[in-house]
XYZ file of C-alpha atoms in Angstrom:
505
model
C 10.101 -1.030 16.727
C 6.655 -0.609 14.897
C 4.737 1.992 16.922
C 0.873 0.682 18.497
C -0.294 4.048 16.777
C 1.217 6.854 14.964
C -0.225 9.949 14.086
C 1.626 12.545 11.727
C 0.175 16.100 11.571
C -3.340 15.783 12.204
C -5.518 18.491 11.798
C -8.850 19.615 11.488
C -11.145 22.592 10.522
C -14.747 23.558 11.158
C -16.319 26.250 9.535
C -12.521 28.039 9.880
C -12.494 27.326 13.284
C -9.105 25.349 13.907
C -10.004 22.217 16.451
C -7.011 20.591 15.940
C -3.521 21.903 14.522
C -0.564 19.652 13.435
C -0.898 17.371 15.954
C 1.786 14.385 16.448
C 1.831 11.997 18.585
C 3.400 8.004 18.833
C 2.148 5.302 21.448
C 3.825 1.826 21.969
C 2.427 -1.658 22.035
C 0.974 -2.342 25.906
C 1.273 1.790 26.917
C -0.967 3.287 28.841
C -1.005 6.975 27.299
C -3.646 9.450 29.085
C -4.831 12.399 26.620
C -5.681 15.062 28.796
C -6.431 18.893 27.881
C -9.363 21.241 28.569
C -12.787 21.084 26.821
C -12.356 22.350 23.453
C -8.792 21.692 23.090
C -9.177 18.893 20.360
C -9.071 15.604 22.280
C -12.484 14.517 21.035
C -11.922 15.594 17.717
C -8.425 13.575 17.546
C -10.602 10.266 19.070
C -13.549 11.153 16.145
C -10.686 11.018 13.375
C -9.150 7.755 14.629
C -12.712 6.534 15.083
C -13.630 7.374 11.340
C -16.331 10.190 12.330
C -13.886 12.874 11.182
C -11.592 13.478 8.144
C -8.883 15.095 8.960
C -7.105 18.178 6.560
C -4.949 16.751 4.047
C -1.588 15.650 5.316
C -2.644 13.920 8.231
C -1.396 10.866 8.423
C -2.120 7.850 10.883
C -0.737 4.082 11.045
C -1.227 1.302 13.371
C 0.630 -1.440 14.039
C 2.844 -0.413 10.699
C -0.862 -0.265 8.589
C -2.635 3.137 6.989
C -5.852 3.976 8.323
C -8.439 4.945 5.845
C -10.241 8.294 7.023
C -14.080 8.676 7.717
C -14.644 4.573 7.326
C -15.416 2.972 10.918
C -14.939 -0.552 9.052
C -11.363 0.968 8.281
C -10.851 1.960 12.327
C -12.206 -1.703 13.286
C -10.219 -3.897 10.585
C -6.898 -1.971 11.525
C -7.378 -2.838 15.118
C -8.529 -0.148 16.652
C -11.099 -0.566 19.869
C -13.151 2.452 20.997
C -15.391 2.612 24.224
C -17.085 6.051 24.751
C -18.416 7.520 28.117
C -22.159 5.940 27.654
C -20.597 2.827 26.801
C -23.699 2.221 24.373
C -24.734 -0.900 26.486
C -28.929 -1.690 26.104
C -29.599 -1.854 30.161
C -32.768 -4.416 29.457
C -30.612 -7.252 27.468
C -27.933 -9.216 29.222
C -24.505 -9.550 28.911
C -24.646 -11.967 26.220
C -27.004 -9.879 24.023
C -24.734 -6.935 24.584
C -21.764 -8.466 23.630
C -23.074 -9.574 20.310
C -24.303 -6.111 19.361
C -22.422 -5.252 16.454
C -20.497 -8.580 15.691
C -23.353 -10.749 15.464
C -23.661 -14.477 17.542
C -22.151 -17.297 16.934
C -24.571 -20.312 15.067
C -24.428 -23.380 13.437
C -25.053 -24.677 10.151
C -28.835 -24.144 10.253
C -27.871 -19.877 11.631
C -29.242 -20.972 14.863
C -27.776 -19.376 17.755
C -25.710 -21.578 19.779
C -26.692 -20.036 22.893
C -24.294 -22.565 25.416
C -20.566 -21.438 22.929
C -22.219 -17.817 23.723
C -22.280 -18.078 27.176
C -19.273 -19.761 27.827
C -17.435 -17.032 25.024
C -18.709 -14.246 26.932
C -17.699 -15.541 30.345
C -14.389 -16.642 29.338
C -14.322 -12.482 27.882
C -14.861 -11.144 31.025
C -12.761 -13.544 33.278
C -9.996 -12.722 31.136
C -10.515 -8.851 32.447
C -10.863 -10.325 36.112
C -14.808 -10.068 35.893
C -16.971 -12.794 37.374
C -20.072 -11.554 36.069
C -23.442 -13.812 35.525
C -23.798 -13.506 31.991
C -27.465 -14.017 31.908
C -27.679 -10.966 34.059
C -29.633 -7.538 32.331
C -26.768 -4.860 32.495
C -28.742 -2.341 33.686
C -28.564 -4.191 37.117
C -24.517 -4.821 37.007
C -22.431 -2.175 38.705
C -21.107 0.598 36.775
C -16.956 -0.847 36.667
C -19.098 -4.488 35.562
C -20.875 -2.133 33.106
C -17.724 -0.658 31.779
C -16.075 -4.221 31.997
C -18.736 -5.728 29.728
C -17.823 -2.551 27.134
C -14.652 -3.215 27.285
C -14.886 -7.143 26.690
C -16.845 -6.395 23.763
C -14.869 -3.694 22.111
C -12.030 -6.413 22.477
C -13.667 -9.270 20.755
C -11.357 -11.063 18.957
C -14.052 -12.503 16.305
C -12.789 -9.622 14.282
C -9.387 -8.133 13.527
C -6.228 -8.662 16.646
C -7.154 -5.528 18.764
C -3.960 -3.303 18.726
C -5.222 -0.290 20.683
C -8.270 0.328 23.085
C -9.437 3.882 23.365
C -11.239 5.025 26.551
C -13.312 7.840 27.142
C -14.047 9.396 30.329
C -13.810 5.573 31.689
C -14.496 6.639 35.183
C -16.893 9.547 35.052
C -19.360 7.558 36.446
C -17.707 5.162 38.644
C -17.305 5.742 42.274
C -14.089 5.141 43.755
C -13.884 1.839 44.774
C -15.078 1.146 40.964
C -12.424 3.198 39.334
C -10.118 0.947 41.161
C -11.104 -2.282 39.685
C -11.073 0.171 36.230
C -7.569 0.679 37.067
C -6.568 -3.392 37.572
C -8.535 -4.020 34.115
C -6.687 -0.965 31.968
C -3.629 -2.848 33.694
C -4.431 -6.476 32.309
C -5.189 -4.874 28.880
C -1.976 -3.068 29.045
C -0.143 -6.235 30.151
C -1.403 -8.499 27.032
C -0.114 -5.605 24.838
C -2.463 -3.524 24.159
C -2.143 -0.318 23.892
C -4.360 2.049 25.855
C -5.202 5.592 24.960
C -7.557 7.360 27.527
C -9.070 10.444 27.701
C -9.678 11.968 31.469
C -10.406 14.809 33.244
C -9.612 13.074 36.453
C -5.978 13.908 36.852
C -5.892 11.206 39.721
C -6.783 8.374 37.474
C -3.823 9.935 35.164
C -1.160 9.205 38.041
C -2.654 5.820 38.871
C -3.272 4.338 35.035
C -1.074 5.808 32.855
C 3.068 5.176 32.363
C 2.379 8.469 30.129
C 0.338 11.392 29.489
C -0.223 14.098 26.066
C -1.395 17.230 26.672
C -3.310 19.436 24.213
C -4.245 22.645 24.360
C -6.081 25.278 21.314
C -6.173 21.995 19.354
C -2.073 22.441 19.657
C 0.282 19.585 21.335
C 1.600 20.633 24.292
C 3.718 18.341 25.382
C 4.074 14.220 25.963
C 6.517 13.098 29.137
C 6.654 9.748 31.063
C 4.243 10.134 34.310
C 7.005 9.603 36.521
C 8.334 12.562 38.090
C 5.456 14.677 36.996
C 3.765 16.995 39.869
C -0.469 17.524 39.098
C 0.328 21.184 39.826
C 2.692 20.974 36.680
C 0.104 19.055 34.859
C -2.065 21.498 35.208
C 0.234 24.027 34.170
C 0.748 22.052 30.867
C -3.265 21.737 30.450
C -4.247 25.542 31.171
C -1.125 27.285 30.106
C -1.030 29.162 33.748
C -1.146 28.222 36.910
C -4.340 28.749 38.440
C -5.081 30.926 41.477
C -5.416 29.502 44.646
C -8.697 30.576 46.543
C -8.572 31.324 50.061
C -12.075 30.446 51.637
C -11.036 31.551 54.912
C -10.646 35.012 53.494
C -14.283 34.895 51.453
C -17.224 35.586 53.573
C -20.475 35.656 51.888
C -23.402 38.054 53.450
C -26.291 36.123 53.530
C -30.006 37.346 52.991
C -33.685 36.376 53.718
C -34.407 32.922 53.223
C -34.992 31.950 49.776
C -36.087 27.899 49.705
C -37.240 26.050 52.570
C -37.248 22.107 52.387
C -40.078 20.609 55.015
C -40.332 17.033 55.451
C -39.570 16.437 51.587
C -39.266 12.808 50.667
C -39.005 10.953 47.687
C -37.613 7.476 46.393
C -34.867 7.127 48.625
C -34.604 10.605 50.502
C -36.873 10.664 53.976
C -37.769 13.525 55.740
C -35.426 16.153 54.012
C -35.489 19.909 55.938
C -33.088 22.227 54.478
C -32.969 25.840 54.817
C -31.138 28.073 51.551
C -30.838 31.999 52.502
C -30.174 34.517 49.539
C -26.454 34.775 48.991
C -25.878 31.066 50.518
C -24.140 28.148 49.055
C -25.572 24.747 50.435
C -24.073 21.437 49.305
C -25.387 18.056 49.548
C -23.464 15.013 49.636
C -23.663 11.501 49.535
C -22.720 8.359 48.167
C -24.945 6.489 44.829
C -28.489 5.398 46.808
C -28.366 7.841 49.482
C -31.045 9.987 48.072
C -28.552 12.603 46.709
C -28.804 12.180 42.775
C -32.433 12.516 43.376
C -32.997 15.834 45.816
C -32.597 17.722 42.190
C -35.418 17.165 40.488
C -37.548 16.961 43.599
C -36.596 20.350 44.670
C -37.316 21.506 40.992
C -40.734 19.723 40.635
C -39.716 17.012 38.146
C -41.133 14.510 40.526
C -43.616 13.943 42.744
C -43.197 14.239 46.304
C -43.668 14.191 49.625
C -43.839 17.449 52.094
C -42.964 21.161 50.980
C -40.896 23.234 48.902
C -40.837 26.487 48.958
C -39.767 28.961 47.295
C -39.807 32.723 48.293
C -42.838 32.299 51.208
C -44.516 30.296 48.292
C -45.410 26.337 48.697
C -44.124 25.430 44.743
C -47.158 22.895 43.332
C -45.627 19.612 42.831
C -44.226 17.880 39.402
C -44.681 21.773 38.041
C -41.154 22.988 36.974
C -42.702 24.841 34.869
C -43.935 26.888 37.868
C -41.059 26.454 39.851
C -39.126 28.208 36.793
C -42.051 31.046 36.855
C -41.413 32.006 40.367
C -37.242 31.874 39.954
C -35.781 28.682 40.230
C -33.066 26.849 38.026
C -31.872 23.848 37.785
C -28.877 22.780 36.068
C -29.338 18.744 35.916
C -26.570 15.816 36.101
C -27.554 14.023 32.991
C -26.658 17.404 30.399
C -27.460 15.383 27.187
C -31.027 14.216 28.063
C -32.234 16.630 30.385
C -31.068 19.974 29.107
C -28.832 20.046 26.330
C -30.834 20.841 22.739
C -27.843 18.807 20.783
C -28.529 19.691 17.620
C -30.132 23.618 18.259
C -27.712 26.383 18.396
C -26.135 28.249 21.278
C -28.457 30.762 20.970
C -31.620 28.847 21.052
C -29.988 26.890 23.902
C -30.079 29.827 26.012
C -32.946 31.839 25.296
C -35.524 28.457 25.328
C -36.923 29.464 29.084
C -37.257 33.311 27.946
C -38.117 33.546 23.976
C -40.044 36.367 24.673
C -37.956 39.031 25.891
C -36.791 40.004 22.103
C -40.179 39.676 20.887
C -42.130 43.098 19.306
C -45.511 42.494 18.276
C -44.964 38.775 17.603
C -41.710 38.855 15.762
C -38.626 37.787 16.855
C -35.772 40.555 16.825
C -33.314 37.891 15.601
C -30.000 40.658 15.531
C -30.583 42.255 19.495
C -30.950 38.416 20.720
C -27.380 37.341 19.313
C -26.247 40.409 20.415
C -27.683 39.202 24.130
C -26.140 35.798 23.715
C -23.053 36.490 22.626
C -22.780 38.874 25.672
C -23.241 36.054 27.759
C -21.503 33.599 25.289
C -18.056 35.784 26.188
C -18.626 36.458 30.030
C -19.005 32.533 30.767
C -15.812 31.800 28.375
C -17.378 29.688 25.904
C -15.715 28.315 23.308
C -16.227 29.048 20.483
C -18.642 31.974 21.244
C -20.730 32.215 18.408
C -23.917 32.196 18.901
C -25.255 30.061 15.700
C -22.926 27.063 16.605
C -25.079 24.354 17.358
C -24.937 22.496 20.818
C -23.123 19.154 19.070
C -20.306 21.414 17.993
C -18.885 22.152 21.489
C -16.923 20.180 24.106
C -18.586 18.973 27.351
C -17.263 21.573 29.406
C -18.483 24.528 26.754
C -21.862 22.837 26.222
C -22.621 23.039 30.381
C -21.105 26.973 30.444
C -23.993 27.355 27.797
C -26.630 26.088 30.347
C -25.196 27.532 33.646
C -25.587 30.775 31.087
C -29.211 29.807 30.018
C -29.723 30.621 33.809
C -28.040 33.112 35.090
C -29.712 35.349 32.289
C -32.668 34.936 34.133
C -31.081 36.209 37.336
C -32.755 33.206 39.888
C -33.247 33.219 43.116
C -32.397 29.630 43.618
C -29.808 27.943 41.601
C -29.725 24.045 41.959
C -26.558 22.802 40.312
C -26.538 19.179 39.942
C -23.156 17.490 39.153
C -21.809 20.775 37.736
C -18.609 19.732 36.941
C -18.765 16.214 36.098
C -16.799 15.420 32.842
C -15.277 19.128 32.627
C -11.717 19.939 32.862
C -9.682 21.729 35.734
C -9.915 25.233 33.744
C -13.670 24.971 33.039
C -14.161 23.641 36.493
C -12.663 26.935 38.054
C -14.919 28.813 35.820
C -17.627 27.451 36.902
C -16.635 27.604 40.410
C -16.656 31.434 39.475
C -20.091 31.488 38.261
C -21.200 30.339 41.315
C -19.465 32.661 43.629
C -20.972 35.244 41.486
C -24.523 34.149 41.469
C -24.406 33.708 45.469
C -22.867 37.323 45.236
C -26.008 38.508 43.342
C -28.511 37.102 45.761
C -28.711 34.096 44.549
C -29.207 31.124 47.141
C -27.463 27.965 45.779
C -27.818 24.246 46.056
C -24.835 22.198 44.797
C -25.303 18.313 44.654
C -21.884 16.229 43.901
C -19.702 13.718 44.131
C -17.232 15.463 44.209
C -16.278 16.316 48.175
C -13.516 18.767 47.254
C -15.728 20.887 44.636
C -18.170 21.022 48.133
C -15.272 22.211 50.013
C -14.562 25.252 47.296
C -17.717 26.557 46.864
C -20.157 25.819 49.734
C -20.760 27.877 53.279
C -21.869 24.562 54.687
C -22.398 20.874 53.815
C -25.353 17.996 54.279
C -24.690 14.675 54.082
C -27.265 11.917 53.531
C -27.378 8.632 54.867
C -29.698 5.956 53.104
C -32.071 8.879 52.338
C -31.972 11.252 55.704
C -29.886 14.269 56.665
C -27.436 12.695 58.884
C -24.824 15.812 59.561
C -23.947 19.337 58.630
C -20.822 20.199 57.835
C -19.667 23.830 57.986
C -16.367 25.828 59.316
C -13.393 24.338 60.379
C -15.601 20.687 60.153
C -15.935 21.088 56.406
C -13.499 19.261 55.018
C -12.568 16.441 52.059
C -12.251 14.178 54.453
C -14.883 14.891 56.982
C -16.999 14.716 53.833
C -15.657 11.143 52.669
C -16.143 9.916 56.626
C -19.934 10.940 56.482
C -21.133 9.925 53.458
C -19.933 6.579 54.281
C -20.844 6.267 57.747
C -18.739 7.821 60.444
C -19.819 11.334 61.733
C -16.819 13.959 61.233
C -17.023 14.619 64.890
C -15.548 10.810 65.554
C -11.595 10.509 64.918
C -10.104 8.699 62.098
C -8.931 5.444 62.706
């Protein structure tokens, strides 16, 4: 039976560091195959070969359907059948569905090239039904929900006006999506699945793995570990496969953090959504916040750090911080690690090194010159402790996984030893090894005075590292949540309406 795709030894080098080594791997028509691994362990660099970004090293070999796919051509990747939609799902928010789904296929016209806007509309309604999406096609995407978002992606990557589509490749489908969401992602992998299409998607989400896939590859040091049917499979044994040990359990009834003077002090702050916000950080304290999309949560970041204007006080140390001043608010100790890494702190095509020392270029300065050899030497020292991967310090920003490139901003920070960390999202889109490390970091940093602020979505990451909880209800602090109260579930109950006091029903 001819194989969806089949790839023969692929491998791939940069700069003699080995991203991916002799890889092999076969998926049938209508599988769903997960690719899971941590950052840095080759899956993106397998996706940018099959995509055309990459060549491979010479004896790589890859077929679908039965035909040869030409390396580094895109036109090769889309001829041969194969469908790629990545994690920003390269939608343009302010054109509708329509528009969108004619970006990079063109629109359908007549005789005279004039658009024949009614064939359009029905063509991309028909798309979407056909993924169980009743979407008004008229509609900007920027005002669809995310899973519609993905949906539209999706339909479009599987236009038929092109080559039969033989394999759709997902990345980080639900990184975004909040749960309900990722359910209707899982019904439309499903349908895709079911009209035999194959399905290869990467995830860090190891939940999504059980529910989508009939199969799962792991890779690890660019290496395969190992491919096995889903069924059967434990995650602790996943995760085994994916970190090569298993990882050690933490017992937060046995860790007690000492807690200091009070280090930030939230009075009355309001914004957008949030209302009235007072919030209370002590040195050595880990405070979460938590709530679901429109709550006020994704926005308490950059309030706290003086990114936007605001209402009320923030202060910092006994000081009242100025408002829309990070630049202050950086002066007098704070950090903030933001949610959206590529456009708000990641300098993509910069190295490591200038990555990190951006917010302090002065400390290896001497009389106006940089001392270029005792700076790499300071990077690299911090390059190592955090676990990055690769560590050197000239490696630009581009070069390294999602999970490396946020251990190079938590790092950019904790060289500068803050008093306040905020840590928005900050472990969205990494994998279960990074994610412990960074758990680490921030033990650590509460351990060295630090006070901590952790935003997520993520109610068991809150549960790990936080002394205590607060959950926000359309924009005001509606609970606490510490002790034996602080819990996954507690945490799901709040955010979307019941207070963890009340039973379960």
């Amino acid at each position: 039976m001819t194989t969806a795709l089949s790839v023969r030894e692929a491998s791939k080098i940069f700069g003699g560091q080995v991203a991916l080594d002799h890889v092999s791997i076969d998926v049938a028509p209508g599988e769903v195959r997960a690719l899971v691994g941590q950052n840095g362990c080759g899956k993106s660099t397998l996706i940018k070969i099959l995509a055309g970004f990459h060549e491979p090293e010479p004896g790589t070999e890859v077929t679908v359907d039965g035909q040869e796919l030409s390396f580094s051509d895109p036109a090769s990747s889309e001829a041969i059948g194969l469908r790629f939609v990545h994690q920003d799902l390269g939608l343009v928010g302010n054109l509708d569905v329509v528009d969108n789904l004619a970006i990079g296929q063109g629109y359908i016209t007549g005789i005279t090239k004039t658009i024949r806007w009614k064939q359009e509309r029905a063509a991309a309604h028909e798309a979407l039904m056909a993924l169980g999406y009743d979407i008004n096609v008229r509609m900007p995407v920027g005002g669809l929900a995310m899973s519609e978002r993905t949906a539209v992606a999706i339909a479009r990557a599987m236009s038929t006006r092109g080559a039969p589509s033989k394999m759709l490749i997902l990345d980080e489908p639900t990184a975004n999506l909040p749960g309900p969401e990722a359910e209707r992602l899982y019904a439309l992998v499903r349908r895709v699945a079911d009209s035999g299409v194959a399905v290869l998607f990467v995830s860090h989400h190891f939940d999504e793995v059980f529910e989508m896939a009939d199969s799962v590859t792991v890779l690890r040091d660019g290496k395969h570990v190992i491919t096995r049917p889903v069924e059967g499979l434990t995650e602790d044994e996943l995760i085994e496969h994916v970190v090569g040990r298993k990882l050690d359990e933490y017992d937060k009834e046995g860790h007690v953090r000492a807690h200091g003077d009070v280090v930030l002090e939230l009075k009355d702050l309001s914004g957008a959504a949030v209302q009235g916000l007072d919030l209370t950080i002590h040195a050595g304290e880990v405070v979460g916040v938590a709530g679901i999309t429109g709550s006020g949560r994704e926005e308490v970041a950059a309030l706290v750090f003086g990114g936007h204007g605001h209402g009320g006080e923030v202060v910092l140390g006994g000081d009242v911080l100025p408002q829309a001043r990070p630049d202050i608010s950086i002066e007098r100790g704070m950090a903030l690690v933001p949610a959206e890494r590529h456009a708000n702190a990641s300098l993509m095509a910069q190295s490591l090194r200038e990555n990190i020392t951006i917010v302090d270029p002065g400390r290896h300065m001497s009389l106006g010159i940089l001392r270029r050899r005792p700076e790499k030497a300071d990077v690299t020292v911090w390059l190592e402790r955090l676990d990055v991967r690769p560590s050197q310090s000239e490696f630009t920003m581009a070069q390294l996984s999602g999970g490396n490139q946020q251990k190079v901003i938590i790092a950019r920070w904790l060289r500068q030893e803050p008093k306040v960390l905020v840590l928005d999202e900050p472990t969205q889109g990494v994998d279960v090894g990074a994610k412990a490390d960074i758990h680490r970091m921030v033990d650590e940093a509460a351990a060295q005075g630090a006070g901590v602020l952790v935003l997520s979505t993520d109610h068991e990451e809150l549960v790990r590292v936080c002394d205590r909880v607060i959950i926000l209800r359309r924009g005001k602090a509606v609970d606490e949540l510490s002790g034996p109260r602080l819990t996954n579930d507690n945490i799901t109950a709040a955010t979307i309406g019941r207070d963890s006091s009340e039973p379960a029903a």
